[in-house]
CSV table of C-alpha atoms in Angstrom, one decimal:
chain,number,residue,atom,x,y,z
A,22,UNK,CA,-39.7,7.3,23.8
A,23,UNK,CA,-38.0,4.5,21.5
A,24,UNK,CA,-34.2,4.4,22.0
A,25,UNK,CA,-32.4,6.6,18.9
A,26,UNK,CA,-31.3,3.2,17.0
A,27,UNK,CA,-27.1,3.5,17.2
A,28,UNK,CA,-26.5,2.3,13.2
A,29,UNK,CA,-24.8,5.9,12.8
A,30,UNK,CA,-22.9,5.5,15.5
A,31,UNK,CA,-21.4,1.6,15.1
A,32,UNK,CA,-21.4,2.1,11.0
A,33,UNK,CA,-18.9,5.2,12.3
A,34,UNK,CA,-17.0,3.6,15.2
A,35,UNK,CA,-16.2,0.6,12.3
A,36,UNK,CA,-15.1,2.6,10.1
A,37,UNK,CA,-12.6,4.6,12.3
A,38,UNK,CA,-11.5,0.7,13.6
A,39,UNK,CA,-11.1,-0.6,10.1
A,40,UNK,CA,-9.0,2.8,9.6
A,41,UNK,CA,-6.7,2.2,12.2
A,42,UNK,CA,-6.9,-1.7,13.0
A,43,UNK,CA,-7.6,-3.0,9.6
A,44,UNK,CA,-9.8,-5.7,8.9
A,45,UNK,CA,-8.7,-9.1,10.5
A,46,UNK,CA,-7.2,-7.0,13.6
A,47,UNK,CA,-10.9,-5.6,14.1
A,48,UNK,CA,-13.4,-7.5,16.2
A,49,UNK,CA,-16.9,-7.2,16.5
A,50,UNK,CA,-16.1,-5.9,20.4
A,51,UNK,CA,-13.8,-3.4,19.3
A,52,UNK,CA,-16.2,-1.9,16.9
A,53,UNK,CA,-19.1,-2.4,19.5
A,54,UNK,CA,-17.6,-0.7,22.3
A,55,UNK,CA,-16.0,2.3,20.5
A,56,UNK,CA,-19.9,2.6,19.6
A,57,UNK,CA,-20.7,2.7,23.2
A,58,UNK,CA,-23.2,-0.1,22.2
A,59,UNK,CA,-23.7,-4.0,23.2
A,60,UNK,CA,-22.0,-6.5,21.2
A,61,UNK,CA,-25.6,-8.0,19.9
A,62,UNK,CA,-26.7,-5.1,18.4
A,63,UNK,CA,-24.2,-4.8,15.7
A,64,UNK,CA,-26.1,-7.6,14.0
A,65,UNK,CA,-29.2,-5.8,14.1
A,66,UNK,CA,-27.5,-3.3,11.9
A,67,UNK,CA,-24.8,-5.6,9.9
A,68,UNK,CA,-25.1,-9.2,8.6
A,69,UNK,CA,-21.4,-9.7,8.9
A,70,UNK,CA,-18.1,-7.6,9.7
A,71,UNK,CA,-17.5,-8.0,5.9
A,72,UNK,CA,-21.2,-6.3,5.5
A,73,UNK,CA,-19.5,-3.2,7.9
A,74,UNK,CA,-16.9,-2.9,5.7
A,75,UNK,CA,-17.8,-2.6,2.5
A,76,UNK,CA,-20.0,0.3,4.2
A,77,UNK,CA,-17.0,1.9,5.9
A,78,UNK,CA,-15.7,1.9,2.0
A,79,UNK,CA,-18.6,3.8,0.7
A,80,UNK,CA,-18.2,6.1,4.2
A,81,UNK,CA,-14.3,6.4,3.5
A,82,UNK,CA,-14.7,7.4,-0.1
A,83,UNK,CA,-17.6,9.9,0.9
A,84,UNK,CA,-14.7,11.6,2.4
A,85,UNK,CA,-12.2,11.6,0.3
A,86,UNK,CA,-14.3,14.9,-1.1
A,87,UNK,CA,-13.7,14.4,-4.8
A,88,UNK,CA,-16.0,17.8,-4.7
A,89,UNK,CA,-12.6,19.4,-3.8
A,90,UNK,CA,-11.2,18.4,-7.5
A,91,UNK,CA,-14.0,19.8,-9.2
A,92,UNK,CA,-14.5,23.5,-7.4
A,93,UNK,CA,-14.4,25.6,-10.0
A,94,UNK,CA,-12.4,29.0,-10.1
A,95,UNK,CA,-9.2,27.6,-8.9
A,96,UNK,CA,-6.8,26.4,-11.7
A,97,UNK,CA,-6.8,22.2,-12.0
A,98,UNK,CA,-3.3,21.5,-10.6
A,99,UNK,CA,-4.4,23.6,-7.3
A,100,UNK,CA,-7.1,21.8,-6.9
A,101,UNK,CA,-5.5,18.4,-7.3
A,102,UNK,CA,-2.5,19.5,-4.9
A,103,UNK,CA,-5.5,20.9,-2.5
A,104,UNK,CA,-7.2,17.1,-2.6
A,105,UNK,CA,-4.0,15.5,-1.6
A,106,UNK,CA,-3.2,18.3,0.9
A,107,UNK,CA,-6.1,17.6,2.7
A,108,UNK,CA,-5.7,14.2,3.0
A,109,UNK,CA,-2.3,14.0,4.4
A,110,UNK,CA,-3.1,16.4,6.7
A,111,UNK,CA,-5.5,13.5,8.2
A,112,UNK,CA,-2.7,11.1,8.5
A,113,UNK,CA,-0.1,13.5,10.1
A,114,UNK,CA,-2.7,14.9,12.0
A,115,UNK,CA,-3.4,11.4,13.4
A,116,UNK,CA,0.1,11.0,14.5
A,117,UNK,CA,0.5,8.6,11.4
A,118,UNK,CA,-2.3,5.6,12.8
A,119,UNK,CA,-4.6,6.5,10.0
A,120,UNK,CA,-4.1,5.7,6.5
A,121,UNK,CA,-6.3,5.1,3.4
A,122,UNK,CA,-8.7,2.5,3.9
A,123,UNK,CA,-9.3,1.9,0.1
A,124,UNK,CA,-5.3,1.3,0.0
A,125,UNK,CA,-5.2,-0.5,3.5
A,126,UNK,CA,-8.0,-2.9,2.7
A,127,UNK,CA,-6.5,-3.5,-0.9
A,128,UNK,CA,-3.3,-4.8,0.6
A,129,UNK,CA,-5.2,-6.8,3.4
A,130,UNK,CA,-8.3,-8.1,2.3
A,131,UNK,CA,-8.3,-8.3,-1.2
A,132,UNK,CA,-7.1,-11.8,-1.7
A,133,UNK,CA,-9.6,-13.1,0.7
A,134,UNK,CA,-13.0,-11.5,-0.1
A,135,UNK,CA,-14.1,-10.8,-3.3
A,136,UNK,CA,-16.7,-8.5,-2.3
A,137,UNK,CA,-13.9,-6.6,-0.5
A,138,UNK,CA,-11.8,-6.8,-3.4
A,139,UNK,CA,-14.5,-5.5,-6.1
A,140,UNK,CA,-15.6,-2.3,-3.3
A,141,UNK,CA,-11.7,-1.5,-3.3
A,142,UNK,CA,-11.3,-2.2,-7.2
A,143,UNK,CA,-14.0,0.4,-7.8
A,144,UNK,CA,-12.8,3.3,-5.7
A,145,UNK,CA,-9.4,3.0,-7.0
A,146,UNK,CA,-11.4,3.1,-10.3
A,147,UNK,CA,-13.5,6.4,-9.4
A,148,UNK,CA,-10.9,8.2,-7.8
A,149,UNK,CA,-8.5,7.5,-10.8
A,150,UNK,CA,-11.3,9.0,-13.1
A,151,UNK,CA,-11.9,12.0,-10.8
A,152,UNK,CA,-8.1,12.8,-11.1
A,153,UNK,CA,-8.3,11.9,-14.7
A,154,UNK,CA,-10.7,14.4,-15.1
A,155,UNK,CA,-8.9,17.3,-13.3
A,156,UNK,CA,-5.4,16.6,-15.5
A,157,UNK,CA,-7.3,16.8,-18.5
A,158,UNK,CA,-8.6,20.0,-17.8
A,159,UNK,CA,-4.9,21.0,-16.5
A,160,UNK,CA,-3.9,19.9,-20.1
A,161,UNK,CA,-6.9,22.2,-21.8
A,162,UNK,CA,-5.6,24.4,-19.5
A,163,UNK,CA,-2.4,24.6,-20.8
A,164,UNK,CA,-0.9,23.9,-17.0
A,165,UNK,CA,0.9,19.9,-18.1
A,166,UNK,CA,1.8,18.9,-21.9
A,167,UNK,CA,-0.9,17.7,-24.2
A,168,UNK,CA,1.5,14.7,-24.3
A,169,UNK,CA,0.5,13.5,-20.9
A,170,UNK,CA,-1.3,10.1,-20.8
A,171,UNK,CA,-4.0,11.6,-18.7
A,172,UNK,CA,-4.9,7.5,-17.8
A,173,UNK,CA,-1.4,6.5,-16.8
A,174,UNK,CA,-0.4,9.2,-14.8
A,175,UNK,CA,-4.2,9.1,-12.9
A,176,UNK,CA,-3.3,5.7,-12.1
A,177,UNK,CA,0.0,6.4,-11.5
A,178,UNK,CA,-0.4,8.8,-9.0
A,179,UNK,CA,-3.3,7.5,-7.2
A,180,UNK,CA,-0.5,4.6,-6.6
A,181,UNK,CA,2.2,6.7,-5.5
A,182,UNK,CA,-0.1,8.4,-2.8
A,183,UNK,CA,-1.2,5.1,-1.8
A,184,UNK,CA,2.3,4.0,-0.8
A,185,UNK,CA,3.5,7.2,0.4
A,186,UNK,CA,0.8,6.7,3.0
A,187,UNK,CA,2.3,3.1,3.5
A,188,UNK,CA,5.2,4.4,4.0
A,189,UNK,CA,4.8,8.0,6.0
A,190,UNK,CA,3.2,5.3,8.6
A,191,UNK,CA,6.1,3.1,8.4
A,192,UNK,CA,8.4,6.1,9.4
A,193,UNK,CA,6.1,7.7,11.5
A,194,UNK,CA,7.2,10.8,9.5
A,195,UNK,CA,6.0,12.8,6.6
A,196,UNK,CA,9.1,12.6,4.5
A,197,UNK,CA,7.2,10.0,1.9
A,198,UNK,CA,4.6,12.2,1.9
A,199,UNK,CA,6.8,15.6,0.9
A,200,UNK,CA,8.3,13.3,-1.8
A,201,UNK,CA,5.1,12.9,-3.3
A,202,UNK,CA,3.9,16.6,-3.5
A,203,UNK,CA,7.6,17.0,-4.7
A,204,UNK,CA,7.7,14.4,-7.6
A,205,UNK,CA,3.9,15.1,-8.6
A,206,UNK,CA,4.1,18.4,-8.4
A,207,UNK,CA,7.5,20.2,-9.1
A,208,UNK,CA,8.7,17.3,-11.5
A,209,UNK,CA,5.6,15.2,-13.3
A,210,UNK,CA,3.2,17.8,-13.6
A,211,UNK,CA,5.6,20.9,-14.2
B,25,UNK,CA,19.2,-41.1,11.9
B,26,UNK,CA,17.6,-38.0,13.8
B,27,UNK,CA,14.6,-36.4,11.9
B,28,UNK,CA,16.0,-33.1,9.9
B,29,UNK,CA,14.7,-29.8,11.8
B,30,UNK,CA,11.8,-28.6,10.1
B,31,UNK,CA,13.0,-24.8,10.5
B,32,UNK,CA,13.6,-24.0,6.9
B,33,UNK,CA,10.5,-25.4,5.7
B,34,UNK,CA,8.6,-23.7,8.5
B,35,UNK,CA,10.5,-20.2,7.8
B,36,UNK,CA,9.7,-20.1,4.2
B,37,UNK,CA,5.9,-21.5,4.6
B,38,UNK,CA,5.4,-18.7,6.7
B,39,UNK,CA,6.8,-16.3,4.5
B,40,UNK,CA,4.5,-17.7,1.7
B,41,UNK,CA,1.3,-17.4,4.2
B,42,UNK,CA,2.1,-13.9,5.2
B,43,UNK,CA,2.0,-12.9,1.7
B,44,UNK,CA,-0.9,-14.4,0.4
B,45,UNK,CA,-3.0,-14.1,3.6
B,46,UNK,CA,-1.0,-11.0,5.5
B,47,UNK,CA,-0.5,-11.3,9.1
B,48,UNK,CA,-3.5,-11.0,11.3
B,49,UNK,CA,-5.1,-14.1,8.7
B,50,UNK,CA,-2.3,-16.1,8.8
B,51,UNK,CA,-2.9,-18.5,11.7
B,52,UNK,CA,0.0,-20.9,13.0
B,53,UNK,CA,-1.5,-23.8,11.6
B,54,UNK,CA,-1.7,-22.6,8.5
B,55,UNK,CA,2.4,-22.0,8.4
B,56,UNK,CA,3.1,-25.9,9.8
B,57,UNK,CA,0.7,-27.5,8.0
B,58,UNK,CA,1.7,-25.9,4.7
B,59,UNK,CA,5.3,-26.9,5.7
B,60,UNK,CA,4.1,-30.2,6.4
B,61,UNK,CA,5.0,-29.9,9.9
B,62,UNK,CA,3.0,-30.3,13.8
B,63,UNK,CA,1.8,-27.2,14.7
B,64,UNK,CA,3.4,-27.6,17.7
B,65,UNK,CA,7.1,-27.8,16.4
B,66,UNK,CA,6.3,-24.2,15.6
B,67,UNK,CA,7.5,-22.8,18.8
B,68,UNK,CA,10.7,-25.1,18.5
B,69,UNK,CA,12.1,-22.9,16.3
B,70,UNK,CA,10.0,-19.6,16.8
B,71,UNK,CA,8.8,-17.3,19.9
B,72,UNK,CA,5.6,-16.3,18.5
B,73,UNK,CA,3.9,-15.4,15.2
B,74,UNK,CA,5.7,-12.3,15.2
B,75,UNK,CA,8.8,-13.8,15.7
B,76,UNK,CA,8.6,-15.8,12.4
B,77,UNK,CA,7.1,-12.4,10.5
B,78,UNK,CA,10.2,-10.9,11.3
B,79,UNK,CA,12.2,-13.2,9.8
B,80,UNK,CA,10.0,-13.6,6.9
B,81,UNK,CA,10.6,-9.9,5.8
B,82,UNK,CA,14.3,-10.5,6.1
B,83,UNK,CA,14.3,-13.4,3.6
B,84,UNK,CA,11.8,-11.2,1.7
B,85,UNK,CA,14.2,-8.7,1.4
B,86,UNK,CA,16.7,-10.9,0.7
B,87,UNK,CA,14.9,-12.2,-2.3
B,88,UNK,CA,14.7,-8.1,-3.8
B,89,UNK,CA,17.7,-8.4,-5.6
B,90,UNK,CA,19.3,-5.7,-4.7
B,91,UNK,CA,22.2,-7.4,-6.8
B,92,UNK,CA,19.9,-6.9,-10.0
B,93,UNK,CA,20.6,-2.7,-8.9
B,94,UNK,CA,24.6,-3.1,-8.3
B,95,UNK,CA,25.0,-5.1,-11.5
B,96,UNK,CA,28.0,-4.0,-13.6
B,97,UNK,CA,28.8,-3.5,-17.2
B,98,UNK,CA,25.0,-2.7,-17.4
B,99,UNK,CA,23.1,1.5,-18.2
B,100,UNK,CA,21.7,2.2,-14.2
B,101,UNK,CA,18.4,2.5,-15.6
B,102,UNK,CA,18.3,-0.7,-17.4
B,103,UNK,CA,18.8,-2.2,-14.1
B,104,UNK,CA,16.8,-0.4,-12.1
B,105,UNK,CA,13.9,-1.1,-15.3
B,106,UNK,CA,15.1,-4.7,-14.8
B,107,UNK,CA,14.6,-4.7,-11.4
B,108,UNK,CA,11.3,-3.8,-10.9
B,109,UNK,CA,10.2,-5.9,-14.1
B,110,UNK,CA,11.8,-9.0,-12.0
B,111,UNK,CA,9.6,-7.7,-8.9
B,112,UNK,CA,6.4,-7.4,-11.1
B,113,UNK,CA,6.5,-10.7,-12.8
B,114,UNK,CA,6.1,-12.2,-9.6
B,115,UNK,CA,2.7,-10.6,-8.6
B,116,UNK,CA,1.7,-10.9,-12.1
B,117,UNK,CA,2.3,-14.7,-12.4
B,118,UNK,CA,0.8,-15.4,-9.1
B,119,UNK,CA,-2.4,-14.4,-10.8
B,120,UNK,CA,-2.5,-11.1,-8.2
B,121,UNK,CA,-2.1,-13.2,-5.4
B,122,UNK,CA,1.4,-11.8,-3.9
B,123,UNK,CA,2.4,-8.5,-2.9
B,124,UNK,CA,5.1,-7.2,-1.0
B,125,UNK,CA,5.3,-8.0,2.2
B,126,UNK,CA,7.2,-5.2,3.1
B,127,UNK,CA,4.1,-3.0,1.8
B,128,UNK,CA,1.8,-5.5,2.6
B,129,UNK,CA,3.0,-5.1,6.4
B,130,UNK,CA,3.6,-1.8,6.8
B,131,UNK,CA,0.0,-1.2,5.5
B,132,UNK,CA,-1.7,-4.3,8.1
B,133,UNK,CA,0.9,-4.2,11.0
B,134,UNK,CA,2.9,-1.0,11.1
B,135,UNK,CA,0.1,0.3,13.8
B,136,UNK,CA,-0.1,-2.9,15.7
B,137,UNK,CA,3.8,-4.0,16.3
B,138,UNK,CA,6.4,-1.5,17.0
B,139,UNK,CA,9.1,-4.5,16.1
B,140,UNK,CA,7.2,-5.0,12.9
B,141,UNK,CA,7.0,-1.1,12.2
B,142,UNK,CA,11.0,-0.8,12.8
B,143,UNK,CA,11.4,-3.6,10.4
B,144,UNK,CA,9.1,-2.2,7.6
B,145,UNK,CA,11.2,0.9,8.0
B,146,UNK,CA,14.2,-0.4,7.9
B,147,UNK,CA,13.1,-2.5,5.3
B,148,UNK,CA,12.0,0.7,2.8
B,149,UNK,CA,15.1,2.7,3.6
B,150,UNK,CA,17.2,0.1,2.6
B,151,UNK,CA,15.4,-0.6,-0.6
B,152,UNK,CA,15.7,3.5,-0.9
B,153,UNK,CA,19.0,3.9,-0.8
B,154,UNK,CA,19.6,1.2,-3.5
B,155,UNK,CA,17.4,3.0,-5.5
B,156,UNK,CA,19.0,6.1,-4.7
B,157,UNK,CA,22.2,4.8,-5.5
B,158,UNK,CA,21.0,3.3,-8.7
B,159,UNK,CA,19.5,6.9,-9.9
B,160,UNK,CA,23.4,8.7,-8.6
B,161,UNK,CA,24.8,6.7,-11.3
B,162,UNK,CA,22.4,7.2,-13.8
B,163,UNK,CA,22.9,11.0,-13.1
B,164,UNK,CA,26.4,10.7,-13.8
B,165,UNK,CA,26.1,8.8,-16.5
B,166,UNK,CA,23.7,11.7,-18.2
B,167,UNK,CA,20.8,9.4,-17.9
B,168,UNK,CA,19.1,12.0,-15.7
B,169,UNK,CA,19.2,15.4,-15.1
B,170,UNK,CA,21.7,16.4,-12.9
B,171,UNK,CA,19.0,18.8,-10.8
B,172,UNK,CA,16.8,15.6,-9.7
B,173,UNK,CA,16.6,15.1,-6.1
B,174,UNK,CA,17.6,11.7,-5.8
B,175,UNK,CA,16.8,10.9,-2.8
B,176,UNK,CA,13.0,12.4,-2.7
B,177,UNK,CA,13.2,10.3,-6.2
B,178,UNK,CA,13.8,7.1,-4.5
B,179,UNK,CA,11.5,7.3,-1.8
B,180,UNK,CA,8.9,8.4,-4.4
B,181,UNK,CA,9.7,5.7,-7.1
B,182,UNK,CA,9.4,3.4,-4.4
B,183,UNK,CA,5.9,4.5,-3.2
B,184,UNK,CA,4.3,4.4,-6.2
B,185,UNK,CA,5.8,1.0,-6.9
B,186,UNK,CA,4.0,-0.1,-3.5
B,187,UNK,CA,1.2,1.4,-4.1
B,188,UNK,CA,0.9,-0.1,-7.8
B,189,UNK,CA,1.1,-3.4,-6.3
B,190,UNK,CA,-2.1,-3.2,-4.4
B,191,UNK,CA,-3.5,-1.5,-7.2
B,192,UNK,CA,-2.6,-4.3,-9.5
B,193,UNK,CA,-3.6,-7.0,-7.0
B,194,UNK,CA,-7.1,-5.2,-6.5
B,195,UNK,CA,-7.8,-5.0,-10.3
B,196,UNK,CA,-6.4,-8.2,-10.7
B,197,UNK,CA,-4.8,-6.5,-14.2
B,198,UNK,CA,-1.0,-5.5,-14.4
B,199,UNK,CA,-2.4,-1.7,-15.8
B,200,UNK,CA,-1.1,-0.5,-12.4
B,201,UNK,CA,2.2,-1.7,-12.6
B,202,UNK,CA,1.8,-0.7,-16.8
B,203,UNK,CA,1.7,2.8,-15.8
B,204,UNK,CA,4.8,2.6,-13.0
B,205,UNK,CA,7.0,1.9,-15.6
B,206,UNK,CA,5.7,4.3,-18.2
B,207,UNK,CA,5.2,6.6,-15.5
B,208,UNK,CA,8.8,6.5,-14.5
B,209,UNK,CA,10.6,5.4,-17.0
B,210,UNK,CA,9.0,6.8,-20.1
B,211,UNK,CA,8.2,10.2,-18.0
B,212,UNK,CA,9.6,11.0,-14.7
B,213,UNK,CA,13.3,9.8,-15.1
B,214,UNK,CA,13.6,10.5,-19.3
């Protein structure tokens, strides 16, 4: 019998290195062996570490479950608190190592490869129009002012989770993150 | 006439490298030869790569302003408006290419480097507190309401100002930073 080909298992391994290394810190090795797989193979699967990247992207933002905002039944604002909910629980649940790699790779990477750059561009740019889309049905739904630049404040907040996870990682403590559900939600979005 | 030490120039080429290229990109050579220097003289003046990061956040942070926050005779949310404004034109007439390095390293390093992490942290708590202090003032001025938490507000502000960065330098557009101050100043601290 053929050996099971291990792409699932290095595309994975990169993207929980690129999570908690980043992308220069990251060799070839690192991801290889957290595959359980020789170093060779990765570029059976990959033509370059920038090629496992912008895949770990499309993995990272698979998981970001923007299904979460859209559930129906529960009122808008839930939902949106629900989506950030779950993903700080990842960080604090990783003792702080992992972050957001759209965010992380944005600050590291985007300067140097513009294929990098556009991948993070445009999930900054879907997930801003997923939470768009939720605070204009929290508007319809009487829940924030019809005043609210739906646009602005997606972006907005999509920037201020971005550094609170900077910074909860900096402190090795949730404080930036209970500043965020805080601000968002007792005070921007009342 | 003995040859002046190279040390300044090296100190603020590598603060230059680290935030274009971040830290695990920025090579040694890359620091001396942008200060025009050998890349051995390097270790003249600094123990290792890290060595020189460290001091490259402190003369980042020295360039912040903070003064801009204290100044007198001027509303505190002019000057904390100012302030950021100062910060932003930076990024935005590098054409996207600087961030924060504070930011920048707590999003690359923080994991890596326990001296880096301590100095990121330092680095946002300091920055905090002068935001904090900014907002006590505008509270007692009437600017803000007197029920805003000021210190979840500052840690906040400063997260999404972070994160709007690497938003901004992703989309290679200001409409990040656009929104912070709408965001903040238009909505969260009217």
């Amino acid at each position: 019998m053929a050996r099971a080909s291990k792409r699932e298992e290095i595309a994975q391994a990169a993207l929980e290195q690129f999570r908690t290394r980043g992308f220069n810190a990251t060799g070839i090795s690192d991801i290889t062996s957290a595959a359980g797989a020789p170093k060779g193979s990765f570029y059976n699967h990959f033509a370059s570490k920038e090629d496992s990247a912008l895949e770990a992207l499309e993995r990272y933002a698979a998981g970001l479950r923007f299904d979460m905002l859209d559930a129906a039944g529960q009122p808008p604002l839930e939902r949106l608190r629900a989506h950030f909910a779950f993903l700080g629980a990842d960080t604090v649940d990783s003792g702080f190592a992992r972050g957001c790699l759209v965010g992380n790779f944005g600050a590291e990477v985007a300067d140097h490869s513009e294929e990098i750059r556009s991948a993070v561009r445009r999930g900054f740019q879907q997930w801003a129009a997923h939470i768009a889309r939720v605070l204009t049905e929290a508007q319809e739904a009487g829940e924030v002012g019809a005043g609210l630049d739906v646009r602005a404040t997606a972006l907005f907040v999509l920037s201020a989770w971005e550094g609170a996870l900077i910074a909860a990682r900096a402190d090795k403590s949730s404080a930036p993150i209970d500043a965020f559900f805080q601000l968002v939600f007792d005070v921007l979005l009342r």
